[in-house]
Coordinates of C-alpha atoms and ligand atoms in Angstrom, one line a residue:
X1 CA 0.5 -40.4 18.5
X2 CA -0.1 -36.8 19.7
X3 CA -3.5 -34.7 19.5
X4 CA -4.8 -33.3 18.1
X5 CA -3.4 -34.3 14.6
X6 CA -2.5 -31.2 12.7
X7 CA -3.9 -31.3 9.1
X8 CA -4.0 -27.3 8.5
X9 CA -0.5 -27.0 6.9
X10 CA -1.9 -24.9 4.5
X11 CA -2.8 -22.4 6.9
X12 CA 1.2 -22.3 8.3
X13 CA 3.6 -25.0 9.5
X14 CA 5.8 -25.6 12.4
X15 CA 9.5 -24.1 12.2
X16 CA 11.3 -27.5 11.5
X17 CA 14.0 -27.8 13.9
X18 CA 17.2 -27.9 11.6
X19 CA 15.6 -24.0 10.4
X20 CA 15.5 -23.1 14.6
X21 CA 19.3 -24.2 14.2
X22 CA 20.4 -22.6 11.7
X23 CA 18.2 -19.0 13.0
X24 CA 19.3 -19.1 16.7
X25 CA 22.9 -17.6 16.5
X26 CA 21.8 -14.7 14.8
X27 CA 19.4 -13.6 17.5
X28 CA 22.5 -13.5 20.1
X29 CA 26.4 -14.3 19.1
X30 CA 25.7 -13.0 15.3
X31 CA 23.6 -10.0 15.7
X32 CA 24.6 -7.7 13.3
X33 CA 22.7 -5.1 10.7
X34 CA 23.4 -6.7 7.4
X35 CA 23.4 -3.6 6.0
X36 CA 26.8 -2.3 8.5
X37 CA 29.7 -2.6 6.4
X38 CA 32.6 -0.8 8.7
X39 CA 33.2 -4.4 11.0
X40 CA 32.8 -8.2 11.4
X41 CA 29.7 -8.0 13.3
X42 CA 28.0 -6.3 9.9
X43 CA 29.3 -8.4 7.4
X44 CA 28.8 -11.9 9.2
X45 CA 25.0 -11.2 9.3
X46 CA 25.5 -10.0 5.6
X47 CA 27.5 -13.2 4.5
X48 CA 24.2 -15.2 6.2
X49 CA 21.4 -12.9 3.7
X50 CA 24.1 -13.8 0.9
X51 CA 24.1 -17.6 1.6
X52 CA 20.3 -17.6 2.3
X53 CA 19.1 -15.6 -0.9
X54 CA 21.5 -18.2 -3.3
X55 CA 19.7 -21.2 -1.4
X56 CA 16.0 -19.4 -2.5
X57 CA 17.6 -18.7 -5.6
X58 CA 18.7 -22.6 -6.4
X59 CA 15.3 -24.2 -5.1
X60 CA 13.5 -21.8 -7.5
X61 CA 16.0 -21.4 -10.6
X62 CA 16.4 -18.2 -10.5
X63 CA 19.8 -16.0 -9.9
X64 CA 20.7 -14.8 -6.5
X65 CA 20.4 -10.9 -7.5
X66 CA 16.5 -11.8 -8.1
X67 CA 16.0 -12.0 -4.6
X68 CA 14.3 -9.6 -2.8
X69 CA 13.2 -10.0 1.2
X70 CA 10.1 -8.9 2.4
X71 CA 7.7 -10.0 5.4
X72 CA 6.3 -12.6 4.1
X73 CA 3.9 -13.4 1.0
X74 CA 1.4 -10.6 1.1
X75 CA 4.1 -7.9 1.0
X76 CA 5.8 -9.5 -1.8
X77 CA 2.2 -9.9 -3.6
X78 CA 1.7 -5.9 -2.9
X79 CA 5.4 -4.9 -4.3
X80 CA 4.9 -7.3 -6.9
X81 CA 0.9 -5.4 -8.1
X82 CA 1.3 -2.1 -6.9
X83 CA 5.0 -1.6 -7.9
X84 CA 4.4 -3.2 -11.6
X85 CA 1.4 -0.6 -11.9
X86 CA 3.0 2.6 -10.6
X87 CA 6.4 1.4 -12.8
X88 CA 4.3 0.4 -16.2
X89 CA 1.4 2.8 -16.0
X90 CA 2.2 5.1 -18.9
X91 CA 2.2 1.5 -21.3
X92 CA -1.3 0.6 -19.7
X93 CA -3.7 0.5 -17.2
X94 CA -5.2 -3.1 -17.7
X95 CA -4.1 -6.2 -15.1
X96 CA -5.7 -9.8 -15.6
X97 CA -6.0 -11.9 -12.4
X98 CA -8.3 -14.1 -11.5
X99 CA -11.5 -15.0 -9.0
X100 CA -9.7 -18.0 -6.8
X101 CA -7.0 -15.8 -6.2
X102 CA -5.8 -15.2 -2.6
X103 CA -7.1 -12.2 -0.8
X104 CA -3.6 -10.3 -1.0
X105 CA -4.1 -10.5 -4.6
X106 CA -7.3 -9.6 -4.6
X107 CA -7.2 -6.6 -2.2
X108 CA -4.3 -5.4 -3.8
X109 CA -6.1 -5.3 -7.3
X110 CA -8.8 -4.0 -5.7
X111 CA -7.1 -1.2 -4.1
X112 CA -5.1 -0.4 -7.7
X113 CA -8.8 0.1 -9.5
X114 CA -9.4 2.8 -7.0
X115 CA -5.7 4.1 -8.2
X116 CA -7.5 3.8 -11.9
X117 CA -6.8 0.3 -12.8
X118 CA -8.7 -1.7 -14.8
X119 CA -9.1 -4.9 -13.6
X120 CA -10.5 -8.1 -15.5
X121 CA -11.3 -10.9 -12.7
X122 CA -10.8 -14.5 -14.9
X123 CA -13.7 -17.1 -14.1
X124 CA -12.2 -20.5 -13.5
X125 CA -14.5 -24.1 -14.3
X126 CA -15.6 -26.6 -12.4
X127 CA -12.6 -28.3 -11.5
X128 CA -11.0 -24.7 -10.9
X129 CA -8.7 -23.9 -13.9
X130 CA -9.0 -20.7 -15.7
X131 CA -9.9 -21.3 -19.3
X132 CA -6.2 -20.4 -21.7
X133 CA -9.3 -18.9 -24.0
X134 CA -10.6 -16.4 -21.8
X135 CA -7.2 -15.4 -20.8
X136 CA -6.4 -15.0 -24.5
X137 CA -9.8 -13.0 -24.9
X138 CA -9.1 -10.4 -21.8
X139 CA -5.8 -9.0 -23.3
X140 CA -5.8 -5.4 -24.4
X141 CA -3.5 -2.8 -25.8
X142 CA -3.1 -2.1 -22.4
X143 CA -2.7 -5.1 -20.2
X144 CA 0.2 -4.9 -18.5
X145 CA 0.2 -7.7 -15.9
X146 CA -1.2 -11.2 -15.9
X147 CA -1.1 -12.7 -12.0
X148 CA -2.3 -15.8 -11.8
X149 CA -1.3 -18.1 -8.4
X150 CA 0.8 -20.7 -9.1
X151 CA -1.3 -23.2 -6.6
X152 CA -4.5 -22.5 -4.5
X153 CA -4.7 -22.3 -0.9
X154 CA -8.1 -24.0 -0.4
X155 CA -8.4 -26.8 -3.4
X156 CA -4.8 -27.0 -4.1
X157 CA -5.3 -26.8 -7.9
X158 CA -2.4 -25.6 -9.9
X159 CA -2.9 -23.5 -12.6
X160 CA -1.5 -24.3 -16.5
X161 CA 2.0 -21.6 -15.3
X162 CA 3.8 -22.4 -18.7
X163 CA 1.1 -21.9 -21.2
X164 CA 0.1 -18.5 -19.3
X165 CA 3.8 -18.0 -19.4
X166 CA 4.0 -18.2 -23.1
X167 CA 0.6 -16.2 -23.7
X168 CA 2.0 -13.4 -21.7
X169 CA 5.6 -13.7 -23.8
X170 CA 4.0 -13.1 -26.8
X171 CA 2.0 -10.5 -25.7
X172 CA 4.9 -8.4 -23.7
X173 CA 3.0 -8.8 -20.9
X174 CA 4.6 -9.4 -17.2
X175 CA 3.6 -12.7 -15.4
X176 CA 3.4 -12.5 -12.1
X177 CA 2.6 -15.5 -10.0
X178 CA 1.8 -16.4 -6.2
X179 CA 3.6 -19.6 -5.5
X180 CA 3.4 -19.4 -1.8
X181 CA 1.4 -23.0 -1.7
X182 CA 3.6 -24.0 -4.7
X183 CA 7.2 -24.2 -3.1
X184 CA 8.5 -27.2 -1.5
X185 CA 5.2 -28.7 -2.9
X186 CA 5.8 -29.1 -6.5
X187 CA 8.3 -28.4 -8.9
X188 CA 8.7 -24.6 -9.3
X189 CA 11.5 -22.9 -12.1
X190 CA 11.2 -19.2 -12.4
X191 CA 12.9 -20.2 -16.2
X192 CA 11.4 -23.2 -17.5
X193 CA 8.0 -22.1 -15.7
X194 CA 8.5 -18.5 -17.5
X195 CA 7.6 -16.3 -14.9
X196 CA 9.0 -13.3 -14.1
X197 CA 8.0 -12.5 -10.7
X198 CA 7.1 -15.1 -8.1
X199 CA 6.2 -14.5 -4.0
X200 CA 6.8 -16.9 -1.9
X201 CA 6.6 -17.3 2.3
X202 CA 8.2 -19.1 4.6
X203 CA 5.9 -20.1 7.0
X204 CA 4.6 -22.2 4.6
X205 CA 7.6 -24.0 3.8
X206 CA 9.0 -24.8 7.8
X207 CA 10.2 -21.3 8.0
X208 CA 9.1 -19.0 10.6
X209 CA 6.3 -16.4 10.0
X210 CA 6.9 -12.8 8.9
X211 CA 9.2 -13.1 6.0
X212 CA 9.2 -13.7 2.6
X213 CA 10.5 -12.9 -0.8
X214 CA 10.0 -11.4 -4.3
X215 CA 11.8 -13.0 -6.9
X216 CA 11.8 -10.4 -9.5
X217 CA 13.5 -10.9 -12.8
X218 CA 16.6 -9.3 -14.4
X219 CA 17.0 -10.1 -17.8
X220 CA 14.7 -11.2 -20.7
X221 CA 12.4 -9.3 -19.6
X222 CA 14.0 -6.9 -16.8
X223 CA 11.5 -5.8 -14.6
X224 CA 10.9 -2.8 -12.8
X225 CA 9.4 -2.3 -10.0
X226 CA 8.5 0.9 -7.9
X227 CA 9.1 0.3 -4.1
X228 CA 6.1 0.6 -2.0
X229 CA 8.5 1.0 1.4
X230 CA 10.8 4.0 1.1
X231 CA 14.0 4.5 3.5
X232 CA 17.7 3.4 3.5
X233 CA 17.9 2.1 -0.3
X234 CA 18.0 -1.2 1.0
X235 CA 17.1 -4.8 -1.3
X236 CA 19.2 -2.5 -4.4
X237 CA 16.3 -0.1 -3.5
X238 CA 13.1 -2.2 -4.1
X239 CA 12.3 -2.6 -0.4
X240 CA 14.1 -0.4 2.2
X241 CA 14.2 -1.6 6.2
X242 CA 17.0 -3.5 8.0
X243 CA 16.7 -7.0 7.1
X244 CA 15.3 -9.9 9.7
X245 CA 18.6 -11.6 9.4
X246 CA 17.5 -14.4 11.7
X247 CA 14.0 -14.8 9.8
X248 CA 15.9 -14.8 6.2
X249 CA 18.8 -17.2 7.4
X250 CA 15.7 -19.4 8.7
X251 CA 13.7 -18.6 5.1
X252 CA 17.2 -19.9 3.4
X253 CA 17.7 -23.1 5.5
X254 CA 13.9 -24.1 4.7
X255 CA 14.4 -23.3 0.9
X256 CA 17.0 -25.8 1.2
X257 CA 15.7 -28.5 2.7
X258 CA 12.8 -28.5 0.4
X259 CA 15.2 -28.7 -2.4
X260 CA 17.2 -31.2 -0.8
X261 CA 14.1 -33.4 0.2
X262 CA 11.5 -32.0 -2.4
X263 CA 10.1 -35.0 -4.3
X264 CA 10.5 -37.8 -1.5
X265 CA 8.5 -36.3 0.5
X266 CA 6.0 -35.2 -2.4
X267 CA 5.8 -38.8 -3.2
X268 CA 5.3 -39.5 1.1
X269 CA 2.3 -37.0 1.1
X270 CA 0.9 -37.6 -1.9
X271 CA 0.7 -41.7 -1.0
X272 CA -1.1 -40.2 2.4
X273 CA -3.7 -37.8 0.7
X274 CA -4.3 -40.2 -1.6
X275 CA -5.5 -43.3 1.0
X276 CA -7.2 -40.5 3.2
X277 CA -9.2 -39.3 -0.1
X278 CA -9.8 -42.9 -1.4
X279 CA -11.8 -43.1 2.2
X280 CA -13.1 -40.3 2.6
X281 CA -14.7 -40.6 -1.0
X282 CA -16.2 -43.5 0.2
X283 CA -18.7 -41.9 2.1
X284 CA -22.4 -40.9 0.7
X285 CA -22.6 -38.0 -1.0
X286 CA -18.6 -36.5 -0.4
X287 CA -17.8 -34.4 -3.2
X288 CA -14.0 -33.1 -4.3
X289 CA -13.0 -29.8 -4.4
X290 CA -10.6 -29.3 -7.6
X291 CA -9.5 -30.9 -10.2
X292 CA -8.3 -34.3 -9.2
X293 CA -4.9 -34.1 -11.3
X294 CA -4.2 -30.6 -11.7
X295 CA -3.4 -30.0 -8.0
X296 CA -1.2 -30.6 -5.0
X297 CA 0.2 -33.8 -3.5
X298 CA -1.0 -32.4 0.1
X299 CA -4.6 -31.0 -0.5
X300 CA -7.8 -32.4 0.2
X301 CA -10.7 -30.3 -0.2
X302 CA -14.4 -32.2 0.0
X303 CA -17.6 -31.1 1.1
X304 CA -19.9 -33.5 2.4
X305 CA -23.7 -33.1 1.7
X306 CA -25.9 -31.9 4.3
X307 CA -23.1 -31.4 6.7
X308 CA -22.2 -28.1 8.0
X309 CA -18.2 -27.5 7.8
X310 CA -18.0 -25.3 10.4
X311 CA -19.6 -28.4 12.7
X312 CA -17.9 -30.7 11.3
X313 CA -14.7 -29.2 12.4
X314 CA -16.3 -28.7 16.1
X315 CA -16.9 -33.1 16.1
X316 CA -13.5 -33.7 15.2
X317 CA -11.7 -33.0 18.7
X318 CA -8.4 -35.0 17.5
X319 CA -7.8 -33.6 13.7
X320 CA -7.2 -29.5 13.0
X321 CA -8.4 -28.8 9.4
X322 CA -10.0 -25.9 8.2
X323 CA -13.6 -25.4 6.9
X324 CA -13.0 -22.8 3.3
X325 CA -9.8 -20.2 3.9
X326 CA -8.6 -19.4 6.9
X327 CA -8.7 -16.2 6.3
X328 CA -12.6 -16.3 5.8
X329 CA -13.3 -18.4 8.1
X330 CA -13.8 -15.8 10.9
X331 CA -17.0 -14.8 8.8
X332 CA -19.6 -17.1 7.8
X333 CA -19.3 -16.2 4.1
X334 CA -18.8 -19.1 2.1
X335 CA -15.7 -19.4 0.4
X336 CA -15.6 -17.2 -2.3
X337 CA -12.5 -20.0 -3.7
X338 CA -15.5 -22.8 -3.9
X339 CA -18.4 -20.3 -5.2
X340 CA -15.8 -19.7 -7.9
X341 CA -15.8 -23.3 -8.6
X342 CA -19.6 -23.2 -9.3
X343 CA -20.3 -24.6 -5.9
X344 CA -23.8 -24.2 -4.1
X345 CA -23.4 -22.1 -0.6
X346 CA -25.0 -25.1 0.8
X347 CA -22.2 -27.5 -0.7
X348 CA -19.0 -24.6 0.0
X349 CA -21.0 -24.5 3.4
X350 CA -20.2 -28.4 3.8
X351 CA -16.3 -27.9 2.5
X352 CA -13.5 -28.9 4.9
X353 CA -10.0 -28.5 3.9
X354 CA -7.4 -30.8 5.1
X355 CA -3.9 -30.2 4.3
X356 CA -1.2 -33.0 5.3
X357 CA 2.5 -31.7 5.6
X358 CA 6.2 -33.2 6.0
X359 CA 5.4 -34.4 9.9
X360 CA 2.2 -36.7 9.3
X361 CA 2.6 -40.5 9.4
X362 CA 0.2 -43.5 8.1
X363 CA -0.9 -44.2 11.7
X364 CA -2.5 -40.1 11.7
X365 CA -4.3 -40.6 8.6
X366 CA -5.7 -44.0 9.6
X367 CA -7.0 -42.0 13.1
X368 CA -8.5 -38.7 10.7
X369 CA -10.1 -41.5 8.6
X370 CA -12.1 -42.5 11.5
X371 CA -12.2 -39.1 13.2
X372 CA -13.9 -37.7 9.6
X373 CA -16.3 -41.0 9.0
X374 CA -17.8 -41.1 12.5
X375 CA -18.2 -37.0 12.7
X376 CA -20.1 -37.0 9.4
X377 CA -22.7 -40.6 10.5
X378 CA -23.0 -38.5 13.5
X379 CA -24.1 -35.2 12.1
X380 CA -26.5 -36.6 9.7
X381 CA -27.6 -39.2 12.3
X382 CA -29.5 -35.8 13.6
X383 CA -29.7 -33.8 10.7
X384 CA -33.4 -33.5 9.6
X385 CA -32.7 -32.7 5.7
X386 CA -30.2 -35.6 5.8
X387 CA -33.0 -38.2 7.6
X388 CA -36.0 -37.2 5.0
X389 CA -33.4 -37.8 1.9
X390 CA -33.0 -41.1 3.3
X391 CA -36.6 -41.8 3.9
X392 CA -37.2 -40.4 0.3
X393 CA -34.5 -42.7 -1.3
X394 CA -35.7 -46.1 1.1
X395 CA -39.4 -45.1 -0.3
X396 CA -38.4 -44.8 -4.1
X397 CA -36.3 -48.3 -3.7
Ligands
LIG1 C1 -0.4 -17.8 3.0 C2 -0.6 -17.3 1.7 C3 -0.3 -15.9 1.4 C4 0.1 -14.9 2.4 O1 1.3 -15.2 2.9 P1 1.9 -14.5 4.3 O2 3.3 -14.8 4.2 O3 1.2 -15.1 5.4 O4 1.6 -13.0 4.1 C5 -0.5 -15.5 0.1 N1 -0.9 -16.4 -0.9 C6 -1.2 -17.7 -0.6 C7 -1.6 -18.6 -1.7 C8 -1.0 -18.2 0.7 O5 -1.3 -19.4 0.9

């Protein structure tokens, strides 16, 4: 067993080695632009983007011409809000998202109200859904786009995709979703789900980092977009710049693997999280983040009373989890995903996120069990609050 154990596969994961293989000739032997059609070095690097966008294609059910590359996740979310806006603005102003939402969502919409967009930010309940109600209730004349995230970063819930799909098809109103944490982790269809554009990344899926994609639908309804990157018509014009053939060959290889491997492995991780929650839960006062059956096979999110998360993480030399986003976690806000919950900044303070992926084995989660149980007796073993509840509790009995 190497440490420490990585548990922060939420936060990225490692390229897996049959993606390396299948990326490295394109870097040397196979360099070509995709986009050079006059000789063989041009169209082998274009026959790899053709192969990799049908693989994306097939693990999400969508058709290969829906398939646009971009640098990763947060591009695709700013094509997907900033190009629907510009492209739809003379039907309406009006976008409904939603509080838990990942910062490249929220920025974005944030950055279109300045552009004159009206924005309505959904609540979501204790266990992190949004209510189908309030969703109902926010539509206008002039909504235009509902984006709600397929699954979330920090407490792994997933959202209720088909019945906002089918309030936003009666509506006319385009459904955008963030499935980044989704893919490879649960089972996504751009048709059956109903949504008609979807970001994904790949570093979240054993890809490498800086690339992504758009899927963006053709038919039923077609979707326009405006392009936010302007030069060489490339991507049938919705995102111009020479392609990242290695990094798209390596996003297509991943795509396939997690459709190859997809729900053996779900069932792996999800047997893991489950035995590493069932102990964890164990301790005094641990409370779960999320609803407990709405959510992802990988996630655990739990705070544990009168223990500091951002400690917590400092005791546990042999595990890497996270304490709230990773992108937050520079600050010491806490996580605006857990205040959304309802949570006290005291108990988001307390929040550690661990996130298991395709590499961990049984003999890891026995170690974090211990690693987790000893850090937390510790910590309160010389936390004042934590010694005067006791008292109080030992004096009531
Ligand atoms: C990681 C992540 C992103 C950003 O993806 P990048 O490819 O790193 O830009 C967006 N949304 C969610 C839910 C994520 O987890």
């Amino acid at each position: 067993m190497n440490l420490p154990i990585y548990l922060d596969n939420n936060s990225t994961t490692p390229v897996e080695q049959r993606v390396l293989d299948a990326m490295l000739p394109y870097f040397t032997n196979k360099f070509g632009n995709a986009a050079s059609r006059n000789h063989s070095f041009g169209w082998i690097a274009e026959e790899a983007i053709d192969k990799a966008r049908q693989q994306i294609a097939d693990l999400i059910g969508a058709n290969n011409t829906e398939i646009i590359f971009t640098s990763g996740a947060t591009e695709a979310i700013n094509l997907a809000l900033k190009g629907t806006f510009e492209s739809y603005r003379s039907k309406g102003n009006h976008i409904i998202t939603c509080v838990t939402e990942h910062k490249a969502v929220i920025d974005s919409c944030k950055y279109l109200e300045r552009m004159g967009a009206d924005v309505t930010y959904l609540p979501v309940n204790k266990e992190g859904l949004i209510d189908l109600q309030d969703l109902r209730a926010a539509i206008t004349p002039a909504t235009i786009l509902i984006a709600i995230m397929y699954a979330n970063n920090e407490t792994g819930v997933i959202q209720p995709m088909r019945e906002i799909a089918q309030i936003a098809t009666d509506h006319h109103i385009l459904f955008f979703s963030d499935a980044t944490q989704a893919i490879g982790k649960t089972q996504v269809n751009v048709v059956d789900d109903g949504i008609h554009m979807l970001a994904l990344s790949a570093h979240k899926m054993y890809g490498p980092k800086g690339v992504g994609a758009l899927y963006v639908r053709r038919r039923n309804p077609r979707v326009t977009l405006s392009p936010q990157i302007h030069g060489g018509g490339h991507e049938r014009g919705f995102r111009s710049g020479t392609l990242n053939v290695p990094g798209i060959v390596g996003l297509g290889k991943a795509a396939e693997l997690c459709a190859s491997i997809g729900s053996e492995e779900q069932s792996k991780i999800l047997h893991l999280r489950n035995k590493l929650e069932s102990a964890l839960q164990k301790i005094e006062g641990a409370y779960i983040n999320g609803d407990r059956s709405a959510r992802l096979p990988n996630v655990l999110n739990i705070s544990f009373e009168h223990v500091d998360g951002q400690a917590l993480m400092m005791a546990m030399k042999g595990i890497a989890v996270s304490s709230g986003s990773a992108c937050t976690s520079a600050s010491l806000e806490p996580s605006y995903v857990l205040k959304g919950l309802g949570l006290s900044d005291e108990l988001a303070h307390s929040a550690i996120r661990i996130s298991l992926g395709r590499f961990n084995t049984e003999e890891e989660i026995d170690f974090s069990i211990e690693q987790v149980t000893k850090a937390v007796n510790h910590l309160r073993s010389i936390s004042p609050a934590w010694i005067m509840k006791q008292e109080t509790n030992n004096s009531s009995k």
